[in-house]
C-alpha cells in the first residue's frame, strides 16, 4: 500500500512546529525576566525647550524689514524730485536739502546690501565655485565639526563626567539587585527549572558519557586535590592513592557520572550564592561599565556625526538658533546707512543729533539696568 502523501507532508510541519528544548527554555526565561526589565527610561521628565528670548530688537524687526523697500522706492523718486533748491536754517546754520533723498537712500541701501552680502557669504555658495568660491561655513565644515566636537567632549560630556554620573546614580547597585531578583525568579520558576534541568542533564550526560572526557575530568580533579592538599590530609591522600589508585580513579569517575544529578541542588543554592556575593557582583558590574565607557571616544563620535551633516543641514542647524539675530543685523545696516548718508550730507548737525541721542539712550539703559539689578538682588 503506498504511503499517504498527506501524512508525509504533515510530518515536517509538525517537527517544525515543536520548538527545541533550548528554544523553550529561552522563551520561558525571557518571559520570566521581562517582568523585571524597566518599561522605559525613568531618568526624569524630558527636558523642555527653553522659551525663545525676544529682546527689544524683536519689536523693531517688522519695521526694519520694510526699510529696504522704502529706500528703494525713495531712491527711484529722487530722480524725479529731490528737494530742488530747498534750504532750511537750524540754529542759524543753513542746510541745503537738495539731493538729500539720494544721499540717504544710497547709503541706506549700501548698508543693507553689505550686511546682506556678509551674512549670505557665511552660508552661500554651498558648493565651491570657480570665481566666487564657497561660503565660510561650508568651506570650514570639517573644522567646525572638529571644534564643536572638541568643545563638547572637553567641557560638556566626557569620560570623566560619564563615570562620575554612573557612580552617583548607583547604576551598578541597581543592576546587581535586578540580577539577583531575576535569577531568583528564574531558578524558582517550575517550568524554567524543569526545562533547564532537562537540558543540562542531557548536555552533561552526552558530554560525560565519553570515557575520554571522564578520564580527563578525573585526572584534573586528582591533580587539583594533590596541589591543594597540605599537611596531614595531603599525606593521607598520597598514601590512599599509593595503595588504592584504582579505587580512587573509580570513585572520581563515579562522581563525574553523578554530575547531571547535581543540577537541581545547584539551582536551589544559586540565589543565596548571588546574594552573598552581591558586593563582588556590584564591583564586577562597575568595572565592566567603566571599561565600556573607557572604550568610548566621545570626541570622535561627535565629530563624525557633525561631519556627516551636508552643507544645507549645517546651515539649518546654525540658522535655527541665530536666524532672527542675523536678520536684525542685516536690516539694521539700512538704518545705519541712512545715518551715514545724513552725516555725509550735513556733518555738523547730524553728528550733534546722533551723539546726543546715543548718550541719552545709553544713560537711560544704564539707569534701568541698575534699577533691575538692585530689585533682583536679595
PDB file of C-alpha atoms in Angstrom, residues 54-361:
ATOM      1  CA  UNK A  54      12.954  88.057  22.268  1.00  0.00           C
ATOM      2  CA  UNK A  55      14.753  91.268  23.039  1.00  0.00           C
ATOM      3  CA  UNK A  56      13.701  94.756  22.082  1.00  0.00           C
ATOM      4  CA  UNK A  57      15.016  94.117  18.576  1.00  0.00           C
ATOM      5  CA  UNK A  58      12.146  91.679  18.002  1.00  0.00           C
ATOM      6  CA  UNK A  59       9.649  94.538  18.294  1.00  0.00           C
ATOM      7  CA  UNK A  60      11.547  96.590  15.723  1.00  0.00           C
ATOM      8  CA  UNK A  61      12.223  93.776  13.268  1.00  0.00           C
ATOM      9  CA  UNK A  62       8.882  94.025  11.368  1.00  0.00           C
ATOM     10  CA  UNK A  63       9.532  97.736  10.787  1.00  0.00           C
ATOM     11  CA  UNK A  64      13.138  97.129   9.794  1.00  0.00           C
ATOM     12  CA  UNK A  65      12.071  94.534   7.228  1.00  0.00           C
ATOM     13  CA  UNK A  66      10.253  97.158   5.135  1.00  0.00           C
ATOM     14  CA  UNK A  67      13.085  99.713   5.378  1.00  0.00           C
ATOM     15  CA  UNK A  68      14.993  98.457   2.276  1.00  0.00           C
ATOM     16  CA  UNK A  69      11.805  98.595   0.215  1.00  0.00           C
ATOM     17  CA  UNK A  70      11.075 102.135   1.368  1.00  0.00           C
ATOM     18  CA  UNK A  71      14.650 103.119   0.495  1.00  0.00           C
ATOM     19  CA  UNK A  72      14.371 101.565  -2.968  1.00  0.00           C
ATOM     20  CA  UNK A  73      11.123 103.418  -3.716  1.00  0.00           C
ATOM     21  CA  UNK A  74      12.525 106.691  -2.338  1.00  0.00           C
ATOM     22  CA  UNK A  75      15.668 106.272  -4.426  1.00  0.00           C
ATOM     23  CA  UNK A  76      13.517 105.945  -7.553  1.00  0.00           C
ATOM     24  CA  UNK A  77      11.538 109.062  -6.529  1.00  0.00           C
ATOM     25  CA  UNK A  78      14.776 111.031  -6.078  1.00  0.00           C
ATOM     26  CA  UNK A  79      15.325 111.009  -9.833  1.00  0.00           C
ATOM     27  CA  UNK A  80      12.087 112.953 -10.285  1.00  0.00           C
ATOM     28  CA  UNK A  81      12.217 115.175  -7.206  1.00  0.00           C
ATOM     29  CA  UNK A  82      14.898 115.612  -4.569  1.00  0.00           C
ATOM     30  CA  UNK A  83      14.290 118.882  -2.693  1.00  0.00           C
ATOM     31  CA  UNK A  84      15.474 121.102  -5.570  1.00  0.00           C
ATOM     32  CA  UNK A  85      16.800 124.427  -4.196  1.00  0.00           C
ATOM     33  CA  UNK A  86      15.321 123.782  -0.723  1.00  0.00           C
ATOM     34  CA  UNK A  87      17.308 125.165   2.216  1.00  0.00           C
ATOM     35  CA  UNK A  88      16.465 125.123   5.918  1.00  0.00           C
ATOM     36  CA  UNK A  89      18.046 127.035   8.781  1.00  0.00           C
ATOM     37  CA  UNK A  90      18.812 125.263  12.050  1.00  0.00           C
ATOM     38  CA  UNK A  91      20.267 127.341  14.893  1.00  0.00           C
ATOM     39  CA  UNK A  92      21.477 129.888  12.406  1.00  0.00           C
ATOM     40  CA  UNK A  93      23.094 127.249  10.254  1.00  0.00           C
ATOM     41  CA  UNK A  94      21.764 126.962   6.684  1.00  0.00           C
ATOM     42  CA  UNK A  95      21.370 123.404   5.458  1.00  0.00           C
ATOM     43  CA  UNK A  96      20.694 122.632   1.810  1.00  0.00           C
ATOM     44  CA  UNK A  97      18.332 119.707   1.318  1.00  0.00           C
ATOM     45  CA  UNK A  98      18.908 119.238  -2.395  1.00  0.00           C
ATOM     46  CA  UNK A  99      19.908 115.596  -3.220  1.00  0.00           C
ATOM     47  CA  UNK A 100      19.158 114.598   0.380  1.00  0.00           C
ATOM     48  CA  UNK A 101      16.975 111.676  -0.709  1.00  0.00           C
ATOM     49  CA  UNK A 102      19.660 110.290  -2.968  1.00  0.00           C
ATOM     50  CA  UNK A 103      22.390 110.556  -0.328  1.00  0.00           C
ATOM     51  CA  UNK A 104      20.371 108.842   2.362  1.00  0.00           C
ATOM     52  CA  UNK A 105      18.755 106.160   0.201  1.00  0.00           C
ATOM     53  CA  UNK A 106      22.007 105.167  -1.496  1.00  0.00           C
ATOM     54  CA  UNK A 107      23.823 104.998   1.849  1.00  0.00           C
ATOM     55  CA  UNK A 108      20.985 103.017   3.412  1.00  0.00           C
ATOM     56  CA  UNK A 109      20.854 100.561   0.528  1.00  0.00           C
ATOM     57  CA  UNK A 110      24.636 100.139   0.665  1.00  0.00           C
ATOM     58  CA  UNK A 111      24.464  99.461   4.418  1.00  0.00           C
ATOM     59  CA  UNK A 112      21.720  96.889   3.907  1.00  0.00           C
ATOM     60  CA  UNK A 113      23.457  95.355   0.896  1.00  0.00           C
ATOM     61  CA  UNK A 114      26.820  94.908   2.589  1.00  0.00           C
ATOM     62  CA  UNK A 115      25.258  93.269   5.655  1.00  0.00           C
ATOM     63  CA  UNK A 116      23.096  91.044   3.458  1.00  0.00           C
ATOM     64  CA  UNK A 117      26.140  90.032   1.421  1.00  0.00           C
ATOM     65  CA  UNK A 118      28.242  89.342   4.525  1.00  0.00           C
ATOM     66  CA  UNK A 119      25.551  87.155   6.128  1.00  0.00           C
ATOM     67  CA  UNK A 120      24.809  85.375   2.865  1.00  0.00           C
ATOM     68  CA  UNK A 121      28.502  84.627   2.348  1.00  0.00           C
ATOM     69  CA  UNK A 122      28.522  82.798   5.666  1.00  0.00           C
ATOM     70  CA  UNK A 123      26.460  80.004   4.088  1.00  0.00           C
ATOM     71  CA  UNK A 124      26.492  80.505   0.303  1.00  0.00           C
ATOM     72  CA  UNK A 125      27.564  79.242  -2.129  1.00  0.00           C
ATOM     73  CA  UNK A 126      27.169  75.810  -0.619  1.00  0.00           C
ATOM     74  CA  UNK A 127      29.322  74.243  -3.325  1.00  0.00           C
ATOM     75  CA  UNK A 128      32.698  75.688  -4.281  1.00  0.00           C
ATOM     76  CA  UNK A 129      32.506  77.886  -7.393  1.00  0.00           C
ATOM     77  CA  UNK A 130      35.385  78.759  -9.747  1.00  0.00           C
ATOM     78  CA  UNK A 131      35.235  82.539  -9.166  1.00  0.00           C
ATOM     79  CA  UNK A 132      33.174  83.358  -6.080  1.00  0.00           C
ATOM     80  CA  UNK A 133      34.473  80.419  -4.061  1.00  0.00           C
ATOM     81  CA  UNK A 134      32.443  78.860  -1.256  1.00  0.00           C
ATOM     82  CA  UNK A 135      30.628  80.129   1.822  1.00  0.00           C
ATOM     83  CA  UNK A 136      32.548  80.401   5.080  1.00  0.00           C
ATOM     84  CA  UNK A 137      30.625  77.712   6.983  1.00  0.00           C
ATOM     85  CA  UNK A 138      30.512  75.126   4.138  1.00  0.00           C
ATOM     86  CA  UNK A 139      34.202  75.634   3.346  1.00  0.00           C
ATOM     87  CA  UNK A 140      35.125  75.189   7.016  1.00  0.00           C
ATOM     88  CA  UNK A 141      32.674  72.338   7.666  1.00  0.00           C
ATOM     89  CA  UNK A 142      35.397  69.918   8.763  1.00  0.00           C
ATOM     90  CA  UNK A 143      36.924  72.499  11.084  1.00  0.00           C
ATOM     91  CA  UNK A 144      33.528  73.482  12.509  1.00  0.00           C
ATOM     92  CA  UNK A 145      32.814  69.804  13.219  1.00  0.00           C
ATOM     93  CA  UNK A 146      36.230  69.348  14.839  1.00  0.00           C
ATOM     94  CA  UNK A 147      35.965  72.442  17.047  1.00  0.00           C
ATOM     95  CA  UNK A 148      32.407  71.591  18.070  1.00  0.00           C
ATOM     96  CA  UNK A 149      33.375  68.006  18.922  1.00  0.00           C
ATOM     97  CA  UNK A 150      36.422  69.220  20.841  1.00  0.00           C
ATOM     98  CA  UNK A 151      34.426  71.747  22.858  1.00  0.00           C
ATOM     99  CA  UNK A 152      31.626  69.306  23.692  1.00  0.00           C
ATOM    100  CA  UNK A 153      33.958  66.419  24.588  1.00  0.00           C
ATOM    101  CA  UNK A 154      36.190  68.595  26.778  1.00  0.00           C
ATOM    102  CA  UNK A 155      33.621  70.735  28.555  1.00  0.00           C
ATOM    103  CA  UNK A 156      30.151  69.181  28.310  1.00  0.00           C
ATOM    104  CA  UNK A 157      30.309  65.390  28.119  1.00  0.00           C
ATOM    105  CA  UNK A 158      33.480  63.364  28.522  1.00  0.00           C
ATOM    106  CA  UNK A 159      34.591  60.100  30.106  1.00  0.00           C
ATOM    107  CA  UNK A 160      35.200  61.702  33.491  1.00  0.00           C
ATOM    108  CA  UNK A 161      31.704  63.210  33.614  1.00  0.00           C
ATOM    109  CA  UNK A 162      30.082  59.964  32.430  1.00  0.00           C
ATOM    110  CA  UNK A 163      31.924  57.905  35.051  1.00  0.00           C
ATOM    111  CA  UNK A 164      31.006  60.420  37.756  1.00  0.00           C
ATOM    112  CA  UNK A 165      27.315  60.286  36.808  1.00  0.00           C
ATOM    113  CA  UNK A 166      27.364  56.477  36.755  1.00  0.00           C
ATOM    114  CA  UNK A 167      28.831  56.382  40.251  1.00  0.00           C
ATOM    115  CA  UNK A 168      26.396  58.989  41.551  1.00  0.00           C
ATOM    116  CA  UNK A 169      23.408  57.177  40.059  1.00  0.00           C
ATOM    117  CA  UNK A 170      24.251  53.851  41.743  1.00  0.00           C
ATOM    118  CA  UNK A 171      23.685  52.093  38.435  1.00  0.00           C
ATOM    119  CA  UNK A 172      25.834  49.078  39.329  1.00  0.00           C
ATOM    120  CA  UNK A 173      23.945  48.520  42.608  1.00  0.00           C
ATOM    121  CA  UNK A 174      20.616  48.768  40.794  1.00  0.00           C
ATOM    122  CA  UNK A 175      21.626  46.171  38.235  1.00  0.00           C
ATOM    123  CA  UNK A 176      23.077  43.940  40.951  1.00  0.00           C
ATOM    124  CA  UNK A 177      19.714  43.900  42.740  1.00  0.00           C
ATOM    125  CA  UNK A 178      17.974  43.412  39.400  1.00  0.00           C
ATOM    126  CA  UNK A 179      20.235  40.473  38.537  1.00  0.00           C
ATOM    127  CA  UNK A 180      19.685  38.790  41.909  1.00  0.00           C
ATOM    128  CA  UNK A 181      15.909  39.268  41.655  1.00  0.00           C
ATOM    129  CA  UNK A 182      15.798  37.951  38.087  1.00  0.00           C
ATOM    130  CA  UNK A 183      17.907  34.897  38.892  1.00  0.00           C
ATOM    131  CA  UNK A 184      15.745  34.210  41.934  1.00  0.00           C
ATOM    132  CA  UNK A 185      12.598  34.191  39.808  1.00  0.00           C
ATOM    133  CA  UNK A 186      14.251  32.177  37.043  1.00  0.00           C
ATOM    134  CA  UNK A 187      15.501  29.354  39.266  1.00  0.00           C
ATOM    135  CA  UNK A 188      12.268  29.194  41.292  1.00  0.00           C
ATOM    136  CA  UNK A 189      10.022  29.056  38.240  1.00  0.00           C
ATOM    137  CA  UNK A 190       8.849  25.451  37.934  1.00  0.00           C
ATOM    138  CA  UNK A 191       8.760  25.449  34.141  1.00  0.00           C
ATOM    139  CA  UNK A 192      12.205  27.033  33.867  1.00  0.00           C
ATOM    140  CA  UNK A 193      13.672  24.589  36.378  1.00  0.00           C
ATOM    141  CA  UNK A 194      12.173  21.624  34.543  1.00  0.00           C
ATOM    142  CA  UNK A 195      13.413  22.783  31.135  1.00  0.00           C
ATOM    143  CA  UNK A 196      16.838  23.776  32.497  1.00  0.00           C
ATOM    144  CA  UNK A 197      17.322  20.513  34.365  1.00  0.00           C
ATOM    145  CA  UNK A 198      16.316  18.514  31.307  1.00  0.00           C
ATOM    146  CA  UNK A 199      18.623  20.477  29.045  1.00  0.00           C
ATOM    147  CA  UNK A 200      21.629  20.439  31.387  1.00  0.00           C
ATOM    148  CA  UNK A 201      21.222  16.779  32.211  1.00  0.00           C
ATOM    149  CA  UNK A 202      21.025  15.932  28.531  1.00  0.00           C
ATOM    150  CA  UNK A 203      24.086  18.005  27.695  1.00  0.00           C
ATOM    151  CA  UNK A 204      26.111  16.738  30.647  1.00  0.00           C
ATOM    152  CA  UNK A 205      25.073  13.163  30.007  1.00  0.00           C
ATOM    153  CA  UNK A 206      26.096  13.409  26.359  1.00  0.00           C
ATOM    154  CA  UNK A 207      29.401  15.049  27.223  1.00  0.00           C
ATOM    155  CA  UNK A 208      30.267  12.901  30.224  1.00  0.00           C
ATOM    156  CA  UNK A 209      29.262   9.648  28.594  1.00  0.00           C
ATOM    157  CA  UNK A 210      32.578   9.599  26.753  1.00  0.00           C
ATOM    158  CA  UNK A 211      35.231   7.697  28.729  1.00  0.00           C
ATOM    159  CA  UNK A 212      37.937  10.060  27.489  1.00  0.00           C
ATOM    160  CA  UNK A 213      36.111  13.061  28.988  1.00  0.00           C
ATOM    161  CA  UNK A 214      35.574  11.222  32.262  1.00  0.00           C
ATOM    162  CA  UNK A 215      39.283  10.377  32.415  1.00  0.00           C
ATOM    163  CA  UNK A 216      40.274  13.998  31.768  1.00  0.00           C
ATOM    164  CA  UNK A 217      37.923  15.291  34.480  1.00  0.00           C
ATOM    165  CA  UNK A 218      39.156  12.658  36.922  1.00  0.00           C
ATOM    166  CA  UNK A 219      42.806  13.468  36.172  1.00  0.00           C
ATOM    167  CA  UNK A 220      42.171  17.198  36.549  1.00  0.00           C
ATOM    168  CA  UNK A 221      40.352  16.671  39.858  1.00  0.00           C
ATOM    169  CA  UNK A 222      43.114  14.460  41.180  1.00  0.00           C
ATOM    170  CA  UNK A 223      45.742  16.995  40.155  1.00  0.00           C
ATOM    171  CA  UNK A 224      43.896  19.813  41.928  1.00  0.00           C
ATOM    172  CA  UNK A 225      43.468  17.700  45.040  1.00  0.00           C
ATOM    173  CA  UNK A 226      47.207  16.954  45.108  1.00  0.00           C
ATOM    174  CA  UNK A 227      48.092  20.631  44.711  1.00  0.00           C
ATOM    175  CA  UNK A 228      45.711  21.907  47.388  1.00  0.00           C
ATOM    176  CA  UNK A 229      46.057  19.107  49.947  1.00  0.00           C
ATOM    177  CA  UNK A 230      48.647  20.071  52.560  1.00  0.00           C
ATOM    178  CA  UNK A 231      49.800  18.643  55.860  1.00  0.00           C
ATOM    179  CA  UNK A 232      48.184  15.504  57.222  1.00  0.00           C
ATOM    180  CA  UNK A 233      45.335  15.411  54.625  1.00  0.00           C
ATOM    181  CA  UNK A 234      47.941  15.547  51.868  1.00  0.00           C
ATOM    182  CA  UNK A 235      49.887  12.662  53.385  1.00  0.00           C
ATOM    183  CA  UNK A 236      46.682  10.642  53.788  1.00  0.00           C
ATOM    184  CA  UNK A 237      45.678  11.308  50.157  1.00  0.00           C
ATOM    185  CA  UNK A 238      49.098  10.252  48.870  1.00  0.00           C
ATOM    186  CA  UNK A 239      49.020   7.074  50.950  1.00  0.00           C
ATOM    187  CA  UNK A 240      45.488   6.257  49.782  1.00  0.00           C
ATOM    188  CA  UNK A 241      46.464   6.708  46.138  1.00  0.00           C
ATOM    189  CA  UNK A 242      49.603   4.659  46.653  1.00  0.00           C
ATOM    190  CA  UNK A 243      47.690   1.596  47.852  1.00  0.00           C
ATOM    191  CA  UNK A 244      44.284   2.102  46.144  1.00  0.00           C
ATOM    192  CA  UNK A 245      44.833   4.122  42.952  1.00  0.00           C
ATOM    193  CA  UNK A 246      42.277   2.066  41.029  1.00  0.00           C
ATOM    194  CA  UNK A 247      39.601   2.645  43.690  1.00  0.00           C
ATOM    195  CA  UNK A 248      40.494   6.361  43.773  1.00  0.00           C
ATOM    196  CA  UNK A 249      40.059   6.691  39.998  1.00  0.00           C
ATOM    197  CA  UNK A 250      36.836   4.680  40.076  1.00  0.00           C
ATOM    198  CA  UNK A 251      35.367   6.978  42.738  1.00  0.00           C
ATOM    199  CA  UNK A 252      36.289  10.062  40.696  1.00  0.00           C
ATOM    200  CA  UNK A 253      34.647   8.626  37.568  1.00  0.00           C
ATOM    201  CA  UNK A 254      31.556   7.725  39.572  1.00  0.00           C
ATOM    202  CA  UNK A 255      31.373  11.294  40.937  1.00  0.00           C
ATOM    203  CA  UNK A 256      31.774  12.596  37.394  1.00  0.00           C
ATOM    204  CA  UNK A 257      28.867  10.477  36.176  1.00  0.00           C
ATOM    205  CA  UNK A 258      26.703  11.854  39.005  1.00  0.00           C
ATOM    206  CA  UNK A 259      27.272  15.480  37.935  1.00  0.00           C
ATOM    207  CA  UNK A 260      23.965  15.714  35.974  1.00  0.00           C
ATOM    208  CA  UNK A 261      22.090  14.894  39.200  1.00  0.00           C
ATOM    209  CA  UNK A 262      23.540  17.966  40.940  1.00  0.00           C
ATOM    210  CA  UNK A 263      21.719  20.423  38.665  1.00  0.00           C
ATOM    211  CA  UNK A 264      18.679  20.739  40.944  1.00  0.00           C
ATOM    212  CA  UNK A 265      20.557  21.454  44.198  1.00  0.00           C
ATOM    213  CA  UNK A 266      22.849  23.828  42.339  1.00  0.00           C
ATOM    214  CA  UNK A 267      19.859  25.849  41.098  1.00  0.00           C
ATOM    215  CA  UNK A 268      18.449  25.921  44.629  1.00  0.00           C
ATOM    216  CA  UNK A 269      21.677  27.392  46.016  1.00  0.00           C
ATOM    217  CA  UNK A 270      22.171  29.937  43.215  1.00  0.00           C
ATOM    218  CA  UNK A 271      20.001  32.856  44.570  1.00  0.00           C
ATOM    219  CA  UNK A 272      21.575  32.658  48.029  1.00  0.00           C
ATOM    220  CA  UNK A 273      25.025  32.447  46.453  1.00  0.00           C
ATOM    221  CA  UNK A 274      24.360  35.566  44.355  1.00  0.00           C
ATOM    222  CA  UNK A 275      23.002  37.407  47.381  1.00  0.00           C
ATOM    223  CA  UNK A 276      26.069  36.550  49.495  1.00  0.00           C
ATOM    224  CA  UNK A 277      28.400  37.777  46.787  1.00  0.00           C
ATOM    225  CA  UNK A 278      26.399  40.921  45.991  1.00  0.00           C
ATOM    226  CA  UNK A 279      29.343  43.241  46.654  1.00  0.00           C
ATOM    227  CA  UNK A 280      31.577  41.258  44.306  1.00  0.00           C
ATOM    228  CA  UNK A 281      28.879  41.323  41.618  1.00  0.00           C
ATOM    229  CA  UNK A 282      28.465  45.084  42.048  1.00  0.00           C
ATOM    230  CA  UNK A 283      32.223  45.555  41.776  1.00  0.00           C
ATOM    231  CA  UNK A 284      32.314  43.414  38.628  1.00  0.00           C
ATOM    232  CA  UNK A 285      29.444  45.350  37.049  1.00  0.00           C
ATOM    233  CA  UNK A 286      31.115  48.659  37.942  1.00  0.00           C
ATOM    234  CA  UNK A 287      34.379  47.578  36.336  1.00  0.00           C
ATOM    235  CA  UNK A 288      32.566  46.353  33.223  1.00  0.00           C
ATOM    236  CA  UNK A 289      30.627  49.615  32.878  1.00  0.00           C
ATOM    237  CA  UNK A 290      33.726  51.744  33.424  1.00  0.00           C
ATOM    238  CA  UNK A 291      35.686  49.658  30.944  1.00  0.00           C
ATOM    239  CA  UNK A 292      32.891  50.128  28.404  1.00  0.00           C
ATOM    240  CA  UNK A 293      32.922  53.883  28.988  1.00  0.00           C
ATOM    241  CA  UNK A 294      36.701  53.849  28.668  1.00  0.00           C
ATOM    242  CA  UNK A 295      36.394  52.448  25.161  1.00  0.00           C
ATOM    243  CA  UNK A 296      34.149  55.312  24.057  1.00  0.00           C
ATOM    244  CA  UNK A 297      35.765  58.068  22.021  1.00  0.00           C
ATOM    245  CA  UNK A 298      33.247  60.833  22.686  1.00  0.00           C
ATOM    246  CA  UNK A 299      35.106  63.400  20.590  1.00  0.00           C
ATOM    247  CA  UNK A 300      35.231  61.120  17.554  1.00  0.00           C
ATOM    248  CA  UNK A 301      31.545  60.205  17.892  1.00  0.00           C
ATOM    249  CA  UNK A 302      30.513  63.874  17.904  1.00  0.00           C
ATOM    250  CA  UNK A 303      32.966  64.767  15.134  1.00  0.00           C
ATOM    251  CA  UNK A 304      31.759  62.021  12.809  1.00  0.00           C
ATOM    252  CA  UNK A 305      28.099  62.860  13.422  1.00  0.00           C
ATOM    253  CA  UNK A 306      28.574  66.585  12.770  1.00  0.00           C
ATOM    254  CA  UNK A 307      30.788  65.893   9.762  1.00  0.00           C
ATOM    255  CA  UNK A 308      28.015  63.719   8.325  1.00  0.00           C
ATOM    256  CA  UNK A 309      25.850  66.850   8.014  1.00  0.00           C
ATOM    257  CA  UNK A 310      25.761  68.194   4.486  1.00  0.00           C
ATOM    258  CA  UNK A 311      26.055  71.925   3.787  1.00  0.00           C
ATOM    259  CA  UNK A 312      22.300  72.536   3.893  1.00  0.00           C
ATOM    260  CA  UNK A 313      21.823  70.645   7.173  1.00  0.00           C
ATOM    261  CA  UNK A 314      24.691  72.534   8.792  1.00  0.00           C
ATOM    262  CA  UNK A 315      23.239  75.847   7.620  1.00  0.00           C
ATOM    263  CA  UNK A 316      19.811  74.986   9.022  1.00  0.00           C
ATOM    264  CA  UNK A 317      21.411  73.897  12.308  1.00  0.00           C
ATOM    265  CA  UNK A 318      23.020  77.320  12.734  1.00  0.00           C
ATOM    266  CA  UNK A 319      20.108  79.336  11.384  1.00  0.00           C
ATOM    267  CA  UNK A 320      17.633  77.603  13.674  1.00  0.00           C
ATOM    268  CA  UNK A 321      19.068  79.465  16.659  1.00  0.00           C
ATOM    269  CA  UNK A 322      20.505  82.631  15.090  1.00  0.00           C
ATOM    270  CA  UNK A 323      18.261  83.461  12.143  1.00  0.00           C
ATOM    271  CA  UNK A 324      16.331  86.240  13.899  1.00  0.00           C
ATOM    272  CA  UNK A 325      19.519  87.906  15.144  1.00  0.00           C
ATOM    273  CA  UNK A 326      21.097  87.676  11.700  1.00  0.00           C
ATOM    274  CA  UNK A 327      18.031  89.292  10.126  1.00  0.00           C
ATOM    275  CA  UNK A 328      18.152  92.067  12.701  1.00  0.00           C
ATOM    276  CA  UNK A 329      21.801  92.769  11.872  1.00  0.00           C
ATOM    277  CA  UNK A 330      21.042  92.671   8.155  1.00  0.00           C
ATOM    278  CA  UNK A 331      18.168  95.167   8.248  1.00  0.00           C
ATOM    279  CA  UNK A 332      19.851  97.366  10.847  1.00  0.00           C
ATOM    280  CA  UNK A 333      22.524  98.010   8.238  1.00  0.00           C
ATOM    281  CA  UNK A 334      19.966 100.013   6.267  1.00  0.00           C
ATOM    282  CA  UNK A 335      19.274 102.322   9.236  1.00  0.00           C
ATOM    283  CA  UNK A 336      22.973 102.817   9.931  1.00  0.00           C
ATOM    284  CA  UNK A 337      23.491 103.531   6.241  1.00  0.00           C
ATOM    285  CA  UNK A 338      20.847 106.266   6.363  1.00  0.00           C
ATOM    286  CA  UNK A 339      22.631 107.860   9.329  1.00  0.00           C
ATOM    287  CA  UNK A 340      25.897 107.652   7.400  1.00  0.00           C
ATOM    288  CA  UNK A 341      24.287 109.404   4.424  1.00  0.00           C
ATOM    289  CA  UNK A 342      22.995 112.201   6.655  1.00  0.00           C
ATOM    290  CA  UNK A 343      26.479 112.645   8.147  1.00  0.00           C
ATOM    291  CA  UNK A 344      27.950 112.941   4.658  1.00  0.00           C
ATOM    292  CA  UNK A 345      25.292 115.462   3.602  1.00  0.00           C
ATOM    293  CA  UNK A 346      25.269 117.570   6.801  1.00  0.00           C
ATOM    294  CA  UNK A 347      28.121 116.541   9.113  1.00  0.00           C
ATOM    295  CA  UNK A 348      27.845 119.021  11.989  1.00  0.00           C
ATOM    296  CA  UNK A 349      24.117 118.920  12.797  1.00  0.00           C
ATOM    297  CA  UNK A 350      23.832 115.176  12.138  1.00  0.00           C
ATOM    298  CA  UNK A 351      26.772 114.294  14.395  1.00  0.00           C
ATOM    299  CA  UNK A 352      25.362 116.543  17.101  1.00  0.00           C
ATOM    300  CA  UNK A 353      21.945 114.907  16.966  1.00  0.00           C
ATOM    301  CA  UNK A 354      23.320 111.353  16.714  1.00  0.00           C
ATOM    302  CA  UNK A 355      25.809 111.834  19.578  1.00  0.00           C
ATOM    303  CA  UNK A 356      23.186 113.396  21.838  1.00  0.00           C
ATOM    304  CA  UNK A 357      20.647 110.682  21.074  1.00  0.00           C
ATOM    305  CA  UNK A 358      23.253 107.942  21.622  1.00  0.00           C
ATOM    306  CA  UNK A 359      24.329 109.306  25.002  1.00  0.00           C
ATOM    307  CA  UNK A 360      20.703 109.730  26.055  1.00  0.00           C
ATOM    308  CA  UNK A 361      19.807 106.138  25.107  1.00  0.00           C
TER     309      UNK A 361
END
